């Protein structure tokens, strides 16, 4: 335990980077996931096909491969960004596929009569999706979305492969100096568990509140 206290500043710095990755990537994935969901339920066949292709592609590609390709490949075509920004963008694009799939299942759970009623009131597809369908769909998928955010948090440790010094990477560096892997990585594992528990607690409370509002 003392080894963790001795290196508390480094661990704190790594934790801050992990939280930055988690929060920024979650926001990016949520925005992109909503857009992909809109494409997948669009009345335009081409958009539906593009949305489906996006989800199928990114759900079947390893995140680590995407991170490495982006880190080394994008500068070759003139697109330069810091490792942190690159990791945030890639994780956002990757996790958006899972968020889109969860939201689509929520949209499918909304009765068809809701969309028909919205169209009868003169709402456009965008208006009915944004104001009628998505709010109801979101209530049914709060817990699955929370699980995706937890998985995203765990996936952030892969950013170390492209030189992002997050919590896990700091733990590796400390272990190289102290050679005490068990207390170091058990401590870091507990921190990740606390983050996951926090996300689970928030989504659980939010789900119960939305059920009461329904």
PDB file of C-alpha atoms in Angstrom:
ATOM      1  CA  UNK A   1       0.000   0.000   0.000  1.00  0.00           C
ATOM      2  CA  UNK A   2       2.870   2.351   0.791  1.00  0.00           C
ATOM      3  CA  UNK A   3       4.089   2.138  -2.794  1.00  0.00           C
ATOM      4  CA  UNK A   4       0.803   3.645  -3.958  1.00  0.00           C
ATOM      5  CA  UNK A   5       1.072   6.482  -1.441  1.00  0.00           C
ATOM      6  CA  UNK A   6       4.657   7.154  -2.487  1.00  0.00           C
ATOM      7  CA  UNK A   7       3.555   7.607  -6.093  1.00  0.00           C
ATOM      8  CA  UNK A   8       0.222   9.292  -5.457  1.00  0.00           C
ATOM      9  CA  UNK A   9       0.985  12.362  -7.643  1.00  0.00           C
ATOM     10  CA  UNK A  10       1.756  10.178 -10.678  1.00  0.00           C
ATOM     11  CA  UNK A  11      -1.334   8.050 -10.124  1.00  0.00           C
ATOM     12  CA  UNK A  12      -3.464  11.161  -9.745  1.00  0.00           C
ATOM     13  CA  UNK A  13      -2.103  12.558 -12.985  1.00  0.00           C
ATOM     14  CA  UNK A  14      -2.867   9.275 -14.749  1.00  0.00           C
ATOM     15  CA  UNK A  15      -6.364   9.203 -13.258  1.00  0.00           C
ATOM     16  CA  UNK A  16      -7.048  12.710 -14.570  1.00  0.00           C
ATOM     17  CA  UNK A  17      -6.037  11.621 -18.077  1.00  0.00           C
ATOM     18  CA  UNK A  18      -8.241   8.508 -17.810  1.00  0.00           C
ATOM     19  CA  UNK A  19     -11.203  10.628 -16.736  1.00  0.00           C
ATOM     20  CA  UNK A  20     -10.540  13.075 -19.581  1.00  0.00           C
ATOM     21  CA  UNK A  21     -10.539  10.187 -22.031  1.00  0.00           C
ATOM     22  CA  UNK A  22     -13.705   8.727 -20.535  1.00  0.00           C
ATOM     23  CA  UNK A  23     -15.751  11.925 -20.387  1.00  0.00           C
ATOM     24  CA  UNK A  24     -14.691  13.353 -23.752  1.00  0.00           C
ATOM     25  CA  UNK A  25     -15.056  10.013 -25.543  1.00  0.00           C
ATOM     26  CA  UNK A  26     -18.459   9.397 -23.951  1.00  0.00           C
ATOM     27  CA  UNK A  27     -19.749  12.759 -25.152  1.00  0.00           C
ATOM     28  CA  UNK A  28     -18.337  12.242 -28.643  1.00  0.00           C
ATOM     29  CA  UNK A  29     -19.707   8.705 -28.863  1.00  0.00           C
ATOM     30  CA  UNK A  30     -23.140   9.833 -27.656  1.00  0.00           C
ATOM     31  CA  UNK A  31     -23.406  12.606 -30.263  1.00  0.00           C
ATOM     32  CA  UNK A  32     -22.195  10.394 -33.086  1.00  0.00           C
ATOM     33  CA  UNK A  33     -24.297   7.477 -31.849  1.00  0.00           C
ATOM     34  CA  UNK A  34     -27.483   9.559 -32.053  1.00  0.00           C
ATOM     35  CA  UNK A  35     -26.611  10.580 -35.613  1.00  0.00           C
ATOM     36  CA  UNK A  36     -25.976   6.975 -36.638  1.00  0.00           C
ATOM     37  CA  UNK A  37     -29.227   5.917 -34.978  1.00  0.00           C
ATOM     38  CA  UNK A  38     -31.092   8.557 -36.983  1.00  0.00           C
ATOM     39  CA  UNK A  39     -29.506   7.167 -40.140  1.00  0.00           C
ATOM     40  CA  UNK A  40     -30.482   3.595 -39.237  1.00  0.00           C
ATOM     41  CA  UNK A  41     -34.163   4.450 -38.744  1.00  0.00           C
ATOM     42  CA  UNK A  42     -34.306   6.970 -41.593  1.00  0.00           C
ATOM     43  CA  UNK A  43     -36.910   6.512 -44.343  1.00  0.00           C
ATOM     44  CA  UNK A  44     -34.071   7.011 -46.849  1.00  0.00           C
ATOM     45  CA  UNK A  45     -32.678   3.635 -47.844  1.00  0.00           C
ATOM     46  CA  UNK A  46     -29.156   4.888 -48.565  1.00  0.00           C
ATOM     47  CA  UNK A  47     -28.865   6.425 -45.096  1.00  0.00           C
ATOM     48  CA  UNK A  48     -30.141   3.222 -43.488  1.00  0.00           C
ATOM     49  CA  UNK A  49     -27.536   1.212 -45.381  1.00  0.00           C
ATOM     50  CA  UNK A  50     -24.758   3.618 -44.382  1.00  0.00           C
ATOM     51  CA  UNK A  51     -25.798   3.507 -40.730  1.00  0.00           C
ATOM     52  CA  UNK A  52     -25.926  -0.286 -40.745  1.00  0.00           C
ATOM     53  CA  UNK A  53     -22.541  -0.517 -42.463  1.00  0.00           C
ATOM     54  CA  UNK A  54     -21.023   1.827 -39.861  1.00  0.00           C
ATOM     55  CA  UNK A  55     -22.267  -0.274 -36.946  1.00  0.00           C
ATOM     56  CA  UNK A  56     -21.282  -3.579 -38.520  1.00  0.00           C
ATOM     57  CA  UNK A  57     -17.810  -2.303 -39.417  1.00  0.00           C
ATOM     58  CA  UNK A  58     -16.830  -0.857 -36.052  1.00  0.00           C
ATOM     59  CA  UNK A  59     -18.362  -3.666 -34.006  1.00  0.00           C
ATOM     60  CA  UNK A  60     -16.133  -6.115 -35.864  1.00  0.00           C
ATOM     61  CA  UNK A  61     -12.845  -4.193 -35.727  1.00  0.00           C
ATOM     62  CA  UNK A  62     -10.455  -4.275 -32.731  1.00  0.00           C
ATOM     63  CA  UNK A  63     -10.130  -0.897 -31.031  1.00  0.00           C
ATOM     64  CA  UNK A  64      -6.374  -1.356 -30.608  1.00  0.00           C
ATOM     65  CA  UNK A  65      -5.931  -1.747 -34.365  1.00  0.00           C
ATOM     66  CA  UNK A  66      -7.938   1.422 -35.008  1.00  0.00           C
ATOM     67  CA  UNK A  67      -5.878   3.390 -32.477  1.00  0.00           C
ATOM     68  CA  UNK A  68      -2.575   2.303 -34.017  1.00  0.00           C
ATOM     69  CA  UNK A  69      -3.782   2.925 -37.580  1.00  0.00           C
ATOM     70  CA  UNK A  70      -5.021   6.404 -36.687  1.00  0.00           C
ATOM     71  CA  UNK A  71      -1.892   7.320 -34.725  1.00  0.00           C
ATOM     72  CA  UNK A  72       0.532   6.296 -37.457  1.00  0.00           C
ATOM     73  CA  UNK A  73      -1.661   6.649 -40.533  1.00  0.00           C
ATOM     74  CA  UNK A  74      -3.311  10.051 -40.158  1.00  0.00           C
ATOM     75  CA  UNK A  75      -0.005  12.019 -40.083  1.00  0.00           C
ATOM     76  CA  UNK A  76       0.860  10.378 -43.408  1.00  0.00           C
ATOM     77  CA  UNK A  77      -2.095  12.184 -45.014  1.00  0.00           C
ATOM     78  CA  UNK A  78      -1.409  15.483 -43.285  1.00  0.00           C
ATOM     79  CA  UNK A  79      -3.741  15.114 -40.276  1.00  0.00           C
ATOM     80  CA  UNK A  80      -1.773  15.699 -37.094  1.00  0.00           C
ATOM     81  CA  UNK A  81      -3.109  15.597 -33.543  1.00  0.00           C
ATOM     82  CA  UNK A  82      -1.802  14.835 -30.081  1.00  0.00           C
ATOM     83  CA  UNK A  83      -2.009  11.230 -28.837  1.00  0.00           C
ATOM     84  CA  UNK A  84      -4.750  12.238 -26.379  1.00  0.00           C
ATOM     85  CA  UNK A  85      -6.919  13.862 -29.054  1.00  0.00           C
ATOM     86  CA  UNK A  86      -6.337  10.935 -31.408  1.00  0.00           C
ATOM     87  CA  UNK A  87      -7.401   8.483 -28.697  1.00  0.00           C
ATOM     88  CA  UNK A  88     -10.540  10.492 -27.884  1.00  0.00           C
ATOM     89  CA  UNK A  89     -11.614  10.655 -31.532  1.00  0.00           C
ATOM     90  CA  UNK A  90     -10.953   6.971 -32.228  1.00  0.00           C
ATOM     91  CA  UNK A  91     -12.655   5.750 -29.050  1.00  0.00           C
ATOM     92  CA  UNK A  92     -15.630   8.032 -29.766  1.00  0.00           C
ATOM     93  CA  UNK A  93     -16.013   6.702 -33.307  1.00  0.00           C
ATOM     94  CA  UNK A  94     -15.640   3.117 -32.094  1.00  0.00           C
ATOM     95  CA  UNK A  95     -18.035   3.286 -29.145  1.00  0.00           C
ATOM     96  CA  UNK A  96     -20.614   5.236 -31.180  1.00  0.00           C
ATOM     97  CA  UNK A  97     -21.416   1.997 -32.999  1.00  0.00           C
ATOM     98  CA  UNK A  98     -22.433   0.339 -29.726  1.00  0.00           C
ATOM     99  CA  UNK A  99     -24.416   3.353 -28.557  1.00  0.00           C
ATOM    100  CA  UNK A 100     -26.214   3.479 -31.913  1.00  0.00           C
ATOM    101  CA  UNK A 101     -27.144  -0.196 -31.617  1.00  0.00           C
ATOM    102  CA  UNK A 102     -28.468   0.303 -28.089  1.00  0.00           C
ATOM    103  CA  UNK A 103     -30.486   3.365 -29.124  1.00  0.00           C
ATOM    104  CA  UNK A 104     -31.892   1.551 -32.149  1.00  0.00           C
ATOM    105  CA  UNK A 105     -33.185  -1.219 -29.898  1.00  0.00           C
ATOM    106  CA  UNK A 106     -34.822   1.490 -27.793  1.00  0.00           C
ATOM    107  CA  UNK A 107     -36.388   3.079 -30.879  1.00  0.00           C
ATOM    108  CA  UNK A 108     -37.758  -0.323 -31.903  1.00  0.00           C
ATOM    109  CA  UNK A 109     -39.335  -0.644 -28.455  1.00  0.00           C
ATOM    110  CA  UNK A 110     -41.343   2.553 -28.988  1.00  0.00           C
ATOM    111  CA  UNK A 111     -44.785   1.799 -30.371  1.00  0.00           C
ATOM    112  CA  UNK A 112     -45.267   2.539 -34.072  1.00  0.00           C
ATOM    113  CA  UNK A 113     -48.330   4.541 -33.127  1.00  0.00           C
ATOM    114  CA  UNK A 114     -46.089   7.200 -31.581  1.00  0.00           C
ATOM    115  CA  UNK A 115     -44.421   7.961 -34.906  1.00  0.00           C
ATOM    116  CA  UNK A 116     -47.721   7.839 -36.769  1.00  0.00           C
ATOM    117  CA  UNK A 117     -49.283  10.253 -34.288  1.00  0.00           C
ATOM    118  CA  UNK A 118     -46.329  12.621 -34.678  1.00  0.00           C
ATOM    119  CA  UNK A 119     -46.653  12.570 -38.469  1.00  0.00           C
ATOM    120  CA  UNK A 120     -50.393  13.157 -38.151  1.00  0.00           C
ATOM    121  CA  UNK A 121     -49.601  16.302 -36.181  1.00  0.00           C
ATOM    122  CA  UNK A 122     -47.445  17.512 -39.067  1.00  0.00           C
ATOM    123  CA  UNK A 123     -44.045  16.856 -37.530  1.00  0.00           C
ATOM    124  CA  UNK A 124     -41.179  16.070 -39.879  1.00  0.00           C
ATOM    125  CA  UNK A 125     -39.097  12.901 -39.466  1.00  0.00           C
ATOM    126  CA  UNK A 126     -36.368  14.855 -37.680  1.00  0.00           C
ATOM    127  CA  UNK A 127     -38.843  16.545 -35.354  1.00  0.00           C
ATOM    128  CA  UNK A 128     -40.686  13.338 -34.489  1.00  0.00           C
ATOM    129  CA  UNK A 129     -37.428  11.481 -33.908  1.00  0.00           C
ATOM    130  CA  UNK A 130     -35.943  14.204 -31.705  1.00  0.00           C
ATOM    131  CA  UNK A 131     -39.032  15.260 -29.749  1.00  0.00           C
ATOM    132  CA  UNK A 132     -41.135  12.083 -29.603  1.00  0.00           C
ATOM    133  CA  UNK A 133     -39.276   8.855 -30.330  1.00  0.00           C
ATOM    134  CA  UNK A 134     -35.746   9.332 -28.949  1.00  0.00           C
ATOM    135  CA  UNK A 135     -36.849  10.621 -25.499  1.00  0.00           C
ATOM    136  CA  UNK A 136     -38.998   7.513 -25.052  1.00  0.00           C
ATOM    137  CA  UNK A 137     -36.328   5.218 -26.473  1.00  0.00           C
ATOM    138  CA  UNK A 138     -33.725   6.628 -24.091  1.00  0.00           C
ATOM    139  CA  UNK A 139     -35.785   5.609 -21.066  1.00  0.00           C
ATOM    140  CA  UNK A 140     -35.614   1.950 -22.068  1.00  0.00           C
ATOM    141  CA  UNK A 141     -31.858   1.814 -22.672  1.00  0.00           C
ATOM    142  CA  UNK A 142     -30.357   3.790 -19.772  1.00  0.00           C
ATOM    143  CA  UNK A 143     -28.782   0.701 -18.208  1.00  0.00           C
ATOM    144  CA  UNK A 144     -27.363  -0.664 -21.493  1.00  0.00           C
ATOM    145  CA  UNK A 145     -25.883   2.765 -22.199  1.00  0.00           C
ATOM    146  CA  UNK A 146     -24.341   2.758 -18.734  1.00  0.00           C
ATOM    147  CA  UNK A 147     -22.749  -0.609 -19.479  1.00  0.00           C
ATOM    148  CA  UNK A 148     -21.330   0.814 -22.702  1.00  0.00           C
ATOM    149  CA  UNK A 149     -19.801   3.742 -20.796  1.00  0.00           C
ATOM    150  CA  UNK A 150     -18.241   1.299 -18.332  1.00  0.00           C
ATOM    151  CA  UNK A 151     -16.790  -0.707 -21.232  1.00  0.00           C
ATOM    152  CA  UNK A 152     -15.542   2.544 -22.754  1.00  0.00           C
ATOM    153  CA  UNK A 153     -13.789   3.398 -19.492  1.00  0.00           C
ATOM    154  CA  UNK A 154     -11.997   0.061 -19.529  1.00  0.00           C
ATOM    155  CA  UNK A 155     -11.100   0.517 -23.200  1.00  0.00           C
ATOM    156  CA  UNK A 156      -9.319   3.789 -22.464  1.00  0.00           C
ATOM    157  CA  UNK A 157      -6.346   1.820 -21.134  1.00  0.00           C
ATOM    158  CA  UNK A 158      -5.606   0.840 -24.760  1.00  0.00           C
ATOM    159  CA  UNK A 159      -4.661   4.476 -25.384  1.00  0.00           C
ATOM    160  CA  UNK A 160      -1.341   3.670 -23.767  1.00  0.00           C
ATOM    161  CA  UNK A 161      -0.421   1.912 -27.012  1.00  0.00           C
ATOM    162  CA  UNK A 162      -0.205   5.317 -28.722  1.00  0.00           C
ATOM    163  CA  UNK A 163       1.760   7.084 -25.961  1.00  0.00           C
ATOM    164  CA  UNK A 164      -1.147   8.379 -23.873  1.00  0.00           C
ATOM    165  CA  UNK A 165      -0.016   8.266 -20.245  1.00  0.00           C
ATOM    166  CA  UNK A 166      -3.231   7.281 -18.497  1.00  0.00           C
ATOM    167  CA  UNK A 167      -3.726   5.544 -15.152  1.00  0.00           C
ATOM    168  CA  UNK A 168      -2.657   2.120 -16.420  1.00  0.00           C
ATOM    169  CA  UNK A 169       0.398   3.519 -18.161  1.00  0.00           C
ATOM    170  CA  UNK A 170       1.435   5.353 -15.000  1.00  0.00           C
ATOM    171  CA  UNK A 171       1.060   2.078 -13.085  1.00  0.00           C
ATOM    172  CA  UNK A 172       3.356   0.352 -15.579  1.00  0.00           C
ATOM    173  CA  UNK A 173       5.971   3.070 -15.162  1.00  0.00           C
ATOM    174  CA  UNK A 174       5.786   2.888 -11.381  1.00  0.00           C
ATOM    175  CA  UNK A 175       6.147  -0.886 -11.511  1.00  0.00           C
ATOM    176  CA  UNK A 176       9.295  -0.563 -13.616  1.00  0.00           C
ATOM    177  CA  UNK A 177      10.836   1.432 -10.768  1.00  0.00           C
ATOM    178  CA  UNK A 178       9.406  -0.370  -7.736  1.00  0.00           C
ATOM    179  CA  UNK A 179       8.946  -3.922  -9.111  1.00  0.00           C
ATOM    180  CA  UNK A 180       5.843  -4.472  -6.969  1.00  0.00           C
ATOM    181  CA  UNK A 181       3.159  -5.424  -9.506  1.00  0.00           C
ATOM    182  CA  UNK A 182       0.594  -6.899  -7.099  1.00  0.00           C
ATOM    183  CA  UNK A 183      -0.073  -3.843  -4.879  1.00  0.00           C
ATOM    184  CA  UNK A 184       0.308  -1.431  -7.791  1.00  0.00           C
ATOM    185  CA  UNK A 185      -2.091  -3.134 -10.193  1.00  0.00           C
ATOM    186  CA  UNK A 186      -4.529  -4.232  -7.496  1.00  0.00           C
ATOM    187  CA  UNK A 187      -4.750  -0.595  -6.419  1.00  0.00           C
ATOM    188  CA  UNK A 188      -5.244   0.605  -9.991  1.00  0.00           C
ATOM    189  CA  UNK A 189      -7.829  -2.118 -10.555  1.00  0.00           C
ATOM    190  CA  UNK A 190      -9.770  -0.895  -7.531  1.00  0.00           C
ATOM    191  CA  UNK A 191      -9.750   2.628  -8.947  1.00  0.00           C
ATOM    192  CA  UNK A 192     -11.231   1.379 -12.218  1.00  0.00           C
ATOM    193  CA  UNK A 193     -13.798  -0.599 -10.201  1.00  0.00           C
ATOM    194  CA  UNK A 194     -14.771   2.578  -8.322  1.00  0.00           C
ATOM    195  CA  UNK A 195     -15.236   4.457 -11.613  1.00  0.00           C
ATOM    196  CA  UNK A 196     -17.396   1.625 -12.973  1.00  0.00           C
ATOM    197  CA  UNK A 197     -19.421   1.526  -9.759  1.00  0.00           C
ATOM    198  CA  UNK A 198     -19.964   5.277  -9.976  1.00  0.00           C
ATOM    199  CA  UNK A 199     -21.237   5.023 -13.540  1.00  0.00           C
ATOM    200  CA  UNK A 200     -23.476   2.099 -12.579  1.00  0.00           C
ATOM    201  CA  UNK A 201     -24.872   4.006  -9.590  1.00  0.00           C
ATOM    202  CA  UNK A 202     -25.663   7.113 -11.662  1.00  0.00           C
ATOM    203  CA  UNK A 203     -27.320   5.154 -14.479  1.00  0.00           C
ATOM    204  CA  UNK A 204     -29.283   3.072 -11.974  1.00  0.00           C
ATOM    205  CA  UNK A 205     -30.633   6.172 -10.257  1.00  0.00           C
ATOM    206  CA  UNK A 206     -31.386   7.795 -13.610  1.00  0.00           C
ATOM    207  CA  UNK A 207     -33.203   4.698 -14.820  1.00  0.00           C
ATOM    208  CA  UNK A 208     -35.394   4.569 -11.713  1.00  0.00           C
ATOM    209  CA  UNK A 209     -36.185   8.281 -11.992  1.00  0.00           C
ATOM    210  CA  UNK A 210     -37.153   7.969 -15.649  1.00  0.00           C
ATOM    211  CA  UNK A 211     -39.380   4.984 -14.849  1.00  0.00           C
ATOM    212  CA  UNK A 212     -41.177   7.063 -12.216  1.00  0.00           C
ATOM    213  CA  UNK A 213     -41.629   9.931 -14.687  1.00  0.00           C
ATOM    214  CA  UNK A 214     -43.047   7.599 -17.323  1.00  0.00           C
TER     215      UNK A 214
END
